[in-house]
Amino acid sequence: MADDYDDTPLEEPAGGNEGNEASEETPQDEQGAPETELPKQVTEMPAEVLDGDAESTDIIETDTQPPPTRADDFSVDAATPETQKNELSITTGPHETVADITEGPSEEREETEAITGTLEDIGQDDQQVSAVPQWETEAPTILPSSTKLEQDMQQIGQEAQENDQKNLRDKDKESLAYQESLSIEADAEMSREEIGSLEAPIASSSAPGAEEESLVSLATPGLLFEEDKYIKTHPISLSWAFGYNSHLPVYSLLDEEHRVILYIASHTAVIHDIFRNRQYHLQGHSNSISCLCVSEDRRWIATADQGPDNLVIVWDAFSGIPVRTIFDSHPEDGVGAIAISQDAKYLVTVGAGKVQRVCIWKWTSPEEKPMFSVELHPAFGYQNYIVFNPKNHKELVSNSKTQVIFYLWDSTSLQYSAPPLTDRTFNKMVGLFSQSVFHFSNLQALTATSEGKLVVWDSVCPPSMSASLCVKPHNMKAIKLMYVQKDALTVLTASDSYFVTCDVKGHIKFYDGQLQLVNWYSHFKLGPIQSISFSKNPPRPASSNSDYSSSCTINGQPFIIRNFILSTLDATVLHITADGTKLDKLMEEAKETVNAITCHPSQPLIAIGSHCGLLKVWDYMQTKYLISRIFTGASIQCLSYDPNGSFLAAGFTDGSVYILDSISLEDDCKEFKYSRGPVTHISFSHDSQYLATADEKYSVTVYKRMLKNGERSWEHLAGLHSHYKPIRSIIFGVLLDSNEPRLLSLGEDRLLVEYDLGSSSKEYLAVLRRDRIEQSAVPMCLAWYPPITPEAFILTANNQYKMKLYNATTRMCRKTLLGPAYGSPLEKIQILPAANTQDPQKRYLAYITKDKVGLQILPIDGNPHKSSAFICHPGGVSNLASSYDGCHVFTAGGNDCTVMKWEINLNALEAAVSLGGEDLIPFYSMLDGGRDGEFFRELEDYFYYAQLRSQGIDTMETRQVSSHIPLEEIPFVMRAMGFYPSEEKIEDIINEVKFSEYVETGKQVTNINLGDFIKLYINHRPAFGLSMKEIQNAFQVLGYETENGENIINREDLLQQLQCRGEHMTEEELAECLTTLLGMNPEGGRSELGNYDRSGAAALIEEEIPEEITAEIFTAGILGLPVPESDETETEKNYELTSSIGSAES
């Protein structure tokens, strides 16, 4: 073991340094505390604490105190009979609660009520001894509520106390201190009665009147990883999480024969059994989890998040069931720090807002509000760490980087004190605070700093302090500054009778209660340590077969500690076995952004690349890591396997491209660097002869595999600056009349560019055609539509929640359809490969939005029940990939450094479609009021009125009533219903209906019935209407800003732009529109097309329309629409345009 403790200190102590003691600094104004004095032992509680609450008296050290008992003699399990067959999996979120159980709906309601009712009975008597001794060989059983049993338990407890008091007289002080630490662990565990009341009867008994037992009470360690006994009912379910959040702690839940750890992956808490290679996912948060904590007995897990609809969820670690959910605990911005008390009865949360709020919760109570809360001044800094006093749950300490705060709560209030500490206090650099901890044998507290020092806090009552302030927490003061090392400390905690520190160099050091160094580990060669978690199991005693390291004390006795888990900021998790100092690396994941994922075309392999240069290949069926390569100093942005699975191409943020052997990850050829910016997209042709990339500088670069000197090798062909806005997609296809590849690129400039690869040559990339495929919307993604229709299509999705089918040859828009609308537009789409057993006419599409992953049944027709989506990465999903068999999809989380594997259940998706109804039923529900609403009746009236209009209003001929209207009447009925398409959109609508049967019959359609019109209307109308914000944005672009900050357009400029820009309006059309809106034609214009008399129109327009027009004047004064309130949330609401005005889009 390397000794790194002899480093030269930054400052020498005033009183010298004796033995292994750390140097100390004492404030100059301190009285009665010489600089060489070690932290004194405090064995008495302040009088105010004793008088305030008898519950705190258990930490007083007296000769009459019953001796503590080892935590091993206690059990928190209510029962461990054979595991019940029915398992419960509940996902608690802000909008839904998903329960997969075998009981019926009525039983589920009864179970929920039982949970709510029994929570009220928890923790009624906090002064009761919290555990009952049991023989280790005796299987725990459920305790019935009987008086005789209570008397037996009391008698056993009295006999144990008498025996322990007798043994206590024979113990020296050192043994007493050691056993006191074990007593703390025993007191931390919930009593059997408390757990029994928490464990609501969930599993119903088949016999009437039989005693019900909950899944929580029946749960045992390891139950989570038994085979699933319930049917998955969701179309997409999380199967595995690759990577984790290295900025949050990793906890050890089980050790020895089962090595189980807990960590966070995005919005999911992952319980990972290392030996059995299985994961269990605690899902319920809709935002990324920001903090977590675990009870001392590892039974209860608390997680919290930040963002809208934030939650605090307490989970049972044995069964995975959420036993308590706290909604809107901090509605401002969520939770920034959380901790659970030693007895597991109380939670403390610290808000993440600008003004932080500290709340104390008795989570076993159904009360939805905290017991106490207090707001902290922003000057204290962002408090990012908080912890309970293990010996007194009414004391807490938190710290930011610059301020430590002490708290004390009683039955009436929560008080806090923020003692000052600056560099001038000790005339030495203090540094930034990292973590704080209470002393395990006295009333002091310690704080670690970035200068490698420990601040010692104690209660001080100088004569100058008033009596009202000479009580906790107001009398806490920094009494010493202990220099322990030169490197910054990142972790400070206590385990048994040791203080443990970790630093930025990956070193771990152990100190006794006098802050004397006992042992250290400095040879692991780790990065900055983020957390350390000790095993729940106490260490094994030293024996002839053990191999504990020796402590660095004079006696050199074996250094016996628990096994522990380390996690670093470099995203590495390690397990250290103290007996023999064995180091096992459990995980080594990406520590920076993960955007690059791709799946092998014929094997269950996935390649994952990150910005830290780490490239890893996994067998995703066995969830086994296979091979990796690190590109030093480079950031991987995108990956792609070729269709044969021989090559793996990687694009980097510096513009370089590597083509690797897919098995060994060795370079197949030299590095290419022809891109002008970071490579964002990379793709192979179907025959693996071409490779194309797109970069952030709007360029497309093509590489070709050429025959050179009798061998094929990759060469740079050409590049082209083909777009003027970011490129969203590049895809290869196959020409319809040959087997030659074709290449297309799609950009935010609304251009679809096809390249002529056959005519391209060295340094010349030919373009076959350019097509503008959108008028106002921005295309987001591109894919080849599967061959389930006679016509070949290109599928696109835009930012207005529309999906469009374009003829692959003519580029004519053949269909516009309402796409999935789950809060944000589609970012990427991918057609799932067809399974061997699947109907070839049934195909499916996977997609991602800003934060969700979803499935869509093909063909697309606008039916919302054909789509389903789930939150996958609340912080933003960056990429999507699908397995070669179409059974799994993978999502990359970008900044959350994780990749999620999702299992697809197509039967559940098809079931949802069946439940949604057939034919027009799903579309009726999308109309305001449904099939029986007023809106539908108006639509019928307009539909029949259009028949009259097409035959002539004034005709005297016999009327021909039918169920169809001519195509020419479609725009008029659309406008009558409040949807005002542009002329280009009208042309697309007419063509969509006209050529809908042309491929099958060779004939054009000339009319449309009511059912098809409803589908057409729903698919083409705006997904959410027109919002006030859109109108304001238009004025911001077209107008100018005044001194008051308003965006206005001059009247003449508005009239000029309507006639000259976008789809031009003639002077007559503009005059008719405006005079109708202003009330000159109160009957709404003409029923028949003809000449319009515009006399007096100019004077009316000049009189009614002001010289300067704002967005509000245009909306309310001209269009006649209600103007929403100025509140930000109101401006986001959608207000459909119901006035009769033509749309003039630019």
CSV table of C-alpha atoms in Angstrom, one decimal, residues 397-741:
chain,number,residue,atom,x,y,z
A,397,VAL,CA,-26.8,19.6,8.7
A,398,SER,CA,-26.7,20.8,5.1
A,399,ASN,CA,-24.1,22.7,3.1
A,400,SER,CA,-23.6,24.6,-0.1
A,401,LYS,CA,-20.2,25.3,-1.5
A,402,THR,CA,-19.9,28.3,0.8
A,403,GLN,CA,-22.2,27.9,3.7
A,404,VAL,CA,-23.0,25.2,6.3
A,405,ILE,CA,-26.4,25.3,8.0
A,406,PHE,CA,-27.5,23.4,11.1
A,407,TYR,CA,-31.2,22.6,11.9
A,408,LEU,CA,-33.1,21.5,14.9
A,409,TRP,CA,-36.8,20.7,14.9
A,410,ASP,CA,-39.2,19.8,17.7
A,411,SER,CA,-42.9,19.4,18.1
A,412,THR,CA,-43.6,23.1,17.3
A,413,SER,CA,-41.1,24.4,14.7
A,414,LEU,CA,-38.0,24.0,12.6
A,415,GLN,CA,-35.1,26.3,13.4
A,416,TYR,CA,-31.8,26.7,11.6
A,417,SER,CA,-28.5,28.6,12.1
A,418,ALA,CA,-25.9,29.5,9.5
A,419,PRO,CA,-22.6,30.1,11.4
A,420,PRO,CA,-20.1,32.2,9.5
A,421,LEU,CA,-16.8,30.8,8.4
A,422,THR,CA,-14.4,32.7,6.1
A,423,ASP,CA,-10.7,32.6,5.3
A,424,ARG,CA,-10.2,35.2,8.0
A,425,THR,CA,-11.7,33.1,10.7
A,426,PHE,CA,-8.5,31.0,11.0
A,427,ASN,CA,-6.4,33.2,8.7
A,428,LYS,CA,-6.2,30.2,6.4
A,429,MET,CA,-7.8,29.1,3.2
A,430,VAL,CA,-11.0,27.2,3.9
A,431,GLY,CA,-12.0,26.2,0.4
A,432,LEU,CA,-15.4,25.1,-0.9
A,433,PHE,CA,-17.5,22.7,1.1
A,434,SER,CA,-18.4,19.3,-0.3
A,435,GLN,CA,-20.1,17.2,2.4
A,436,SER,CA,-20.9,17.3,6.1
A,437,VAL,CA,-21.4,14.6,8.8
A,438,PHE,CA,-22.2,14.4,12.5
A,439,HIS,CA,-19.7,12.9,14.9
A,440,PHE,CA,-20.5,9.4,15.9
A,441,SER,CA,-19.4,9.7,19.5
A,442,ASN,CA,-20.1,13.3,20.5
A,443,LEU,CA,-22.2,16.3,19.5
A,444,GLN,CA,-19.7,17.7,17.0
A,445,ALA,CA,-20.0,17.8,13.2
A,446,LEU,CA,-17.4,17.8,10.4
A,447,THR,CA,-17.4,19.4,6.9
A,448,ALA,CA,-14.9,18.5,4.1
A,449,THR,CA,-13.5,21.2,1.9
A,450,SER,CA,-11.8,21.5,-1.5
A,451,GLU,CA,-8.6,22.5,0.3
A,452,GLY,CA,-8.2,19.1,1.8
A,453,LYS,CA,-9.3,20.2,5.2
A,454,LEU,CA,-12.0,19.2,7.8
A,455,VAL,CA,-14.0,21.9,9.6
A,456,VAL,CA,-14.9,20.9,13.1
A,457,TRP,CA,-18.2,22.4,14.4
A,458,ASP,CA,-19.2,22.3,18.0
A,459,SER,CA,-21.7,24.0,20.3
A,460,VAL,CA,-20.0,27.0,22.0
A,461,CYS,CA,-21.5,29.4,24.6
A,462,PRO,CA,-19.0,32.2,25.2
A,463,PRO,CA,-20.0,34.8,27.9
A,464,SER,CA,-20.8,37.4,25.3
A,465,MET,CA,-23.6,35.2,23.8
A,466,SER,CA,-27.1,35.8,25.1
A,467,ALA,CA,-28.9,33.0,26.8
A,468,SER,CA,-31.5,32.7,24.0
A,469,LEU,CA,-28.8,32.0,21.5
A,470,CYS,CA,-26.8,29.6,23.6
A,471,VAL,CA,-28.9,26.7,22.4
A,472,LYS,CA,-28.7,24.4,19.4
A,473,PRO,CA,-28.6,25.1,16.5
A,474,HIS,CA,-27.7,28.8,17.2
A,475,ASN,CA,-24.6,28.0,19.2
A,476,MET,CA,-22.9,25.9,16.6
A,477,LYS,CA,-19.5,27.3,15.6
A,478,ALA,CA,-16.4,26.3,13.7
A,479,ILE,CA,-13.8,25.5,16.4
A,480,LYS,CA,-11.0,24.0,14.4
A,481,LEU,CA,-9.8,23.7,10.8
A,482,MET,CA,-8.0,20.4,10.4
A,483,TYR,CA,-5.6,20.0,7.6
A,484,VAL,CA,-5.6,16.4,6.4
A,485,GLN,CA,-4.2,16.4,2.8
A,486,LYS,CA,-3.5,18.7,-0.1
A,487,ASP,CA,-6.0,17.2,-2.5
A,488,ALA,CA,-9.7,18.3,-2.6
A,489,LEU,CA,-12.1,16.2,-0.6
A,490,THR,CA,-15.2,15.1,-2.4
A,491,VAL,CA,-16.8,12.7,0.1
A,492,LEU,CA,-17.1,12.7,3.8
A,493,THR,CA,-19.1,10.0,5.7
A,494,ALA,CA,-19.0,7.7,8.8
A,495,SER,CA,-19.0,4.0,9.0
A,496,ASP,CA,-19.0,2.2,12.3
A,497,SER,CA,-16.4,4.0,14.3
A,498,TYR,CA,-14.5,5.6,11.4
A,499,PHE,CA,-14.7,8.8,9.4
A,500,VAL,CA,-14.1,8.2,5.8
A,501,THR,CA,-12.9,10.7,3.2
A,502,CYS,CA,-12.5,10.4,-0.6
A,503,ASP,CA,-10.8,12.9,-2.9
A,504,VAL,CA,-10.3,13.9,-6.5
A,505,LYS,CA,-7.3,11.6,-6.8
A,506,GLY,CA,-9.3,8.5,-6.0
A,507,HIS,CA,-7.9,8.0,-2.5
A,508,ILE,CA,-9.9,6.7,0.4
A,509,LYS,CA,-8.8,7.4,4.0
A,510,PHE,CA,-10.1,6.3,7.4
A,511,TYR,CA,-9.9,8.3,10.6
A,512,ASP,CA,-10.9,7.4,14.1
A,513,GLY,CA,-13.0,9.6,16.4
A,514,GLN,CA,-9.9,11.7,17.3
A,515,LEU,CA,-9.3,12.3,13.6
A,516,GLN,CA,-6.2,10.2,13.6
A,517,LEU,CA,-5.4,8.4,10.4
A,518,VAL,CA,-6.0,4.7,10.7
A,519,ASN,CA,-5.7,3.4,7.2
A,520,TRP,CA,-6.0,4.5,3.5
A,521,TYR,CA,-6.2,3.2,0.0
A,522,SER,CA,-4.3,5.1,-2.7
A,523,HIS,CA,-3.3,2.5,-5.2
A,524,PHE,CA,-6.6,2.0,-7.0
A,525,LYS,CA,-5.7,4.7,-9.7
A,526,LEU,CA,-9.2,6.1,-9.8
A,527,GLY,CA,-10.7,9.4,-10.9
A,528,PRO,CA,-12.6,11.8,-8.6
A,529,ILE,CA,-14.8,9.8,-6.3
A,530,GLN,CA,-18.4,10.7,-6.2
A,531,SER,CA,-19.8,8.4,-3.6
A,532,ILE,CA,-18.9,5.5,-1.2
A,533,SER,CA,-21.5,3.1,0.1
A,534,PHE,CA,-20.7,0.5,2.8
A,535,SER,CA,-22.3,-2.9,2.9
A,536,LYS,CA,-25.2,-3.5,5.3
A,537,ASN,CA,-23.5,-6.6,6.6
A,538,PRO,CA,-21.0,-6.0,9.4
A,539,PRO,CA,-17.4,-7.1,8.8
A,540,ARG,CA,-16.3,-10.6,9.6
A,541,PRO,CA,-14.0,-10.9,12.6
A,542,ALA,CA,-10.3,-11.4,11.9
A,543,SER,CA,-9.2,-15.0,11.9
A,544,SER,CA,-6.3,-17.2,10.7
A,545,ASN,CA,-7.9,-17.4,7.3
A,546,SER,CA,-8.6,-13.7,6.9
A,547,ASP,CA,-6.4,-11.3,5.1
A,548,TYR,CA,-7.3,-7.8,6.4
A,549,SER,CA,-4.7,-5.1,5.9
A,550,SER,CA,-3.0,-3.7,9.0
A,551,SER,CA,-3.9,-0.3,10.4
A,552,CYS,CA,-1.2,2.3,10.5
A,553,THR,CA,-1.3,2.6,14.3
A,554,ILE,CA,1.5,1.6,16.7
A,555,ASN,CA,-0.1,-1.8,17.4
A,556,GLY,CA,-0.7,-2.5,13.7
A,557,GLN,CA,-3.8,-4.4,14.4
A,558,PRO,CA,-5.9,-5.8,11.5
A,559,PHE,CA,-8.0,-3.1,9.9
A,560,ILE,CA,-11.5,-4.5,9.8
A,561,ILE,CA,-14.2,-2.7,7.9
A,562,ARG,CA,-17.2,-3.5,5.8
A,563,ASN,CA,-17.0,-4.1,2.1
A,564,PHE,CA,-17.9,-1.0,0.1
A,565,ILE,CA,-18.9,0.3,-3.3
A,566,LEU,CA,-17.1,3.2,-5.0
A,567,SER,CA,-18.4,5.4,-7.8
A,568,THR,CA,-16.4,8.0,-9.6
A,569,LEU,CA,-17.2,11.0,-11.8
A,570,ASP,CA,-15.5,9.0,-14.6
A,571,ALA,CA,-18.6,6.7,-14.6
A,572,THR,CA,-16.8,3.7,-13.0
A,573,VAL,CA,-18.3,1.6,-10.2
A,574,LEU,CA,-16.1,-0.7,-8.1
A,575,HIS,CA,-16.5,-3.1,-5.3
A,576,ILE,CA,-13.8,-3.4,-2.6
A,577,THR,CA,-13.7,-6.5,-0.4
A,578,ALA,CA,-12.0,-5.5,2.8
A,579,ASP,CA,-10.8,-9.1,3.5
A,580,GLY,CA,-7.8,-9.3,1.1
A,581,THR,CA,-8.4,-5.8,-0.4
A,582,LYS,CA,-9.9,-7.2,-3.6
A,583,LEU,CA,-11.0,-4.7,-6.2
A,584,ASP,CA,-13.7,-5.7,-8.7
A,585,LYS,CA,-14.8,-3.3,-11.5
A,586,LEU,CA,-18.5,-3.6,-11.8
A,587,MET,CA,-19.3,-1.0,-14.4
A,588,GLU,CA,-17.3,1.4,-16.7
A,589,GLU,CA,-19.7,3.5,-18.7
A,590,ALA,CA,-19.6,6.7,-20.7
A,591,LYS,CA,-18.9,9.8,-18.7
A,592,GLU,CA,-20.0,12.3,-21.3
A,593,THR,CA,-22.8,12.8,-23.9
A,594,VAL,CA,-24.0,9.7,-25.7
A,595,ASN,CA,-25.5,10.4,-29.1
A,596,ALA,CA,-24.2,7.5,-31.2
A,597,ILE,CA,-26.0,4.1,-31.3
A,598,THR,CA,-26.4,1.6,-34.1
A,599,CYS,CA,-27.6,-2.0,-34.2
A,600,HIS,CA,-25.9,-4.9,-36.2
A,601,PRO,CA,-28.0,-5.9,-39.3
A,602,SER,CA,-28.0,-9.6,-38.5
A,603,GLN,CA,-26.8,-10.2,-34.9
A,604,PRO,CA,-28.0,-9.0,-31.5
A,605,LEU,CA,-25.2,-6.4,-31.2
A,606,ILE,CA,-25.4,-2.7,-30.4
A,607,ALA,CA,-22.5,-0.2,-30.7
A,608,ILE,CA,-22.6,2.8,-28.4
A,609,GLY,CA,-20.3,5.8,-28.8
A,610,SER,CA,-19.9,8.8,-26.5
A,611,HIS,CA,-18.2,12.2,-26.5
A,612,CYS,CA,-15.5,10.9,-24.2
A,613,GLY,CA,-14.3,8.8,-27.1
A,614,LEU,CA,-15.5,5.5,-25.6
A,615,LEU,CA,-16.9,3.0,-28.2
A,616,LYS,CA,-18.5,-0.2,-26.7
A,617,VAL,CA,-20.2,-3.1,-28.3
A,618,TRP,CA,-22.7,-5.1,-26.4
A,619,ASP,CA,-24.6,-8.3,-26.9
A,620,TYR,CA,-28.0,-6.9,-26.0
A,621,MET,CA,-29.7,-10.2,-25.7
A,622,GLN,CA,-27.3,-11.5,-23.1
A,623,THR,CA,-26.6,-7.9,-21.9
A,624,LYS,CA,-23.0,-8.7,-22.0
A,625,TYR,CA,-20.2,-6.3,-22.9
A,626,LEU,CA,-18.0,-7.7,-25.7
A,627,ILE,CA,-15.3,-5.2,-26.8
A,628,SER,CA,-14.5,-1.6,-26.6
A,629,ARG,CA,-12.1,1.0,-28.0
A,630,ILE,CA,-11.2,4.5,-26.7
A,631,PHE,CA,-10.5,7.3,-29.1
A,632,THR,CA,-8.3,9.6,-27.0
A,633,GLY,CA,-9.2,13.2,-27.3
A,634,ALA,CA,-12.1,12.6,-29.8
A,635,SER,CA,-15.9,12.7,-29.5
A,636,ILE,CA,-18.0,10.1,-31.3
A,637,GLN,CA,-21.2,11.8,-32.7
A,638,CYS,CA,-22.7,9.1,-34.9
A,639,LEU,CA,-22.3,5.4,-35.8
A,640,SER,CA,-23.5,3.0,-38.5
A,641,TYR,CA,-23.1,-0.6,-39.4
A,642,ASP,CA,-23.0,-1.5,-43.1
A,643,PRO,CA,-25.9,-3.8,-44.4
A,644,ASN,CA,-23.5,-6.8,-44.4
A,645,GLY,CA,-22.3,-6.2,-40.9
A,646,SER,CA,-18.6,-6.1,-41.9
A,647,PHE,CA,-17.9,-2.4,-41.3
A,648,LEU,CA,-18.7,0.0,-38.5
A,649,ALA,CA,-18.4,3.7,-39.5
A,650,ALA,CA,-18.0,6.4,-36.9
A,651,GLY,CA,-18.4,10.1,-37.3
A,652,PHE,CA,-16.7,12.5,-34.9
A,653,THR,CA,-17.3,16.1,-33.7
A,654,ASP,CA,-14.0,17.2,-35.3
A,655,GLY,CA,-15.2,16.2,-38.8
A,656,SER,CA,-13.2,13.0,-39.0
A,657,VAL,CA,-14.6,9.7,-40.2
A,658,TYR,CA,-13.3,6.2,-39.2
A,659,ILE,CA,-14.3,3.0,-41.0
A,660,LEU,CA,-13.6,0.1,-38.6
A,661,ASP,CA,-13.7,-3.7,-38.7
A,662,SER,CA,-17.0,-4.5,-37.0
A,663,ILE,CA,-15.5,-7.4,-34.9
A,664,SER,CA,-12.1,-6.1,-33.8
A,665,LEU,CA,-12.9,-2.3,-34.0
A,666,GLU,CA,-9.5,-1.9,-35.7
A,667,ASP,CA,-9.1,0.7,-38.6
A,668,ASP,CA,-10.1,-0.8,-42.0
A,669,CYS,CA,-8.5,2.2,-43.7
A,670,LYS,CA,-6.9,5.5,-42.9
A,671,GLU,CA,-8.9,8.2,-41.2
A,672,PHE,CA,-10.9,10.6,-43.4
A,673,LYS,CA,-11.3,14.3,-42.5
A,674,TYR,CA,-13.2,16.0,-45.3
A,675,SER,CA,-16.2,17.3,-43.4
A,676,ARG,CA,-16.2,21.0,-42.5
A,677,GLY,CA,-17.8,20.5,-39.1
A,678,PRO,CA,-19.1,17.8,-36.7
A,679,VAL,CA,-20.5,14.8,-38.5
A,680,THR,CA,-24.1,14.5,-37.6
A,681,HIS,CA,-25.4,11.7,-39.9
A,682,ILE,CA,-23.7,8.7,-41.4
A,683,SER,CA,-25.2,5.9,-43.6
A,684,PHE,CA,-24.1,3.0,-45.9
A,685,SER,CA,-25.7,2.1,-49.2
A,686,HIS,CA,-27.6,-1.2,-49.5
A,687,ASP,CA,-24.6,-2.9,-51.3
A,688,SER,CA,-22.0,-1.5,-48.9
A,689,GLN,CA,-20.2,0.3,-51.8
A,690,TYR,CA,-21.0,3.9,-50.7
A,691,LEU,CA,-20.8,5.7,-47.4
A,692,ALA,CA,-22.4,9.2,-47.0
A,693,THR,CA,-22.1,11.7,-44.2
A,694,ALA,CA,-23.7,15.0,-43.3
A,695,ASP,CA,-22.2,17.6,-41.1
A,696,GLU,CA,-23.2,20.7,-39.2
A,697,LYS,CA,-21.9,23.0,-42.0
A,698,TYR,CA,-24.8,21.8,-44.2
A,699,SER,CA,-22.6,19.6,-46.4
A,700,VAL,CA,-23.0,16.1,-47.7
A,701,THR,CA,-19.8,14.0,-48.3
A,702,VAL,CA,-19.7,10.7,-50.1
A,703,TYR,CA,-17.1,7.9,-49.8
A,704,LYS,CA,-16.8,4.9,-52.2
A,705,ARG,CA,-15.3,1.5,-52.0
A,706,MET,CA,-13.0,1.2,-55.0
A,707,LEU,CA,-10.8,-1.4,-56.5
A,708,LYS,CA,-7.2,-0.4,-56.1
A,709,ASN,CA,-4.1,-2.6,-56.8
A,710,GLY,CA,-6.4,-5.7,-56.8
A,711,GLU,CA,-7.9,-4.9,-53.4
A,712,ARG,CA,-11.0,-2.9,-52.5
A,713,SER,CA,-10.5,0.1,-50.2
A,714,TRP,CA,-12.4,3.1,-49.2
A,715,GLU,CA,-11.7,6.4,-50.9
A,716,HIS,CA,-13.2,9.9,-50.7
A,717,LEU,CA,-15.4,10.6,-53.7
A,718,ALA,CA,-16.8,14.1,-53.4
A,719,GLY,CA,-18.7,16.5,-51.2
A,720,LEU,CA,-21.3,19.3,-51.7
A,721,HIS,CA,-22.7,22.2,-49.7
A,722,SER,CA,-26.2,21.2,-50.7
A,723,HIS,CA,-28.3,22.9,-48.0
A,724,TYR,CA,-28.4,26.3,-46.3
A,725,LYS,CA,-30.0,25.1,-43.0
A,726,PRO,CA,-29.2,22.0,-40.8
A,727,ILE,CA,-29.5,18.7,-42.5
A,728,ARG,CA,-32.1,16.5,-40.7
A,729,SER,CA,-31.7,13.1,-42.5
A,730,ILE,CA,-29.6,11.3,-45.2
A,731,ILE,CA,-30.8,8.0,-46.5
A,732,PHE,CA,-29.8,5.5,-49.2
A,733,GLY,CA,-32.4,3.8,-51.4
A,734,VAL,CA,-32.5,1.6,-54.5
A,735,LEU,CA,-33.6,2.8,-57.9
A,736,LEU,CA,-36.9,1.3,-59.0
A,737,ASP,CA,-35.6,0.2,-62.4
A,738,SER,CA,-32.2,-1.1,-61.3
A,739,ASN,CA,-30.2,-2.3,-58.3
A,740,GLU,CA,-28.2,0.9,-58.2
A,741,PRO,CA,-28.2,3.0,-55.0
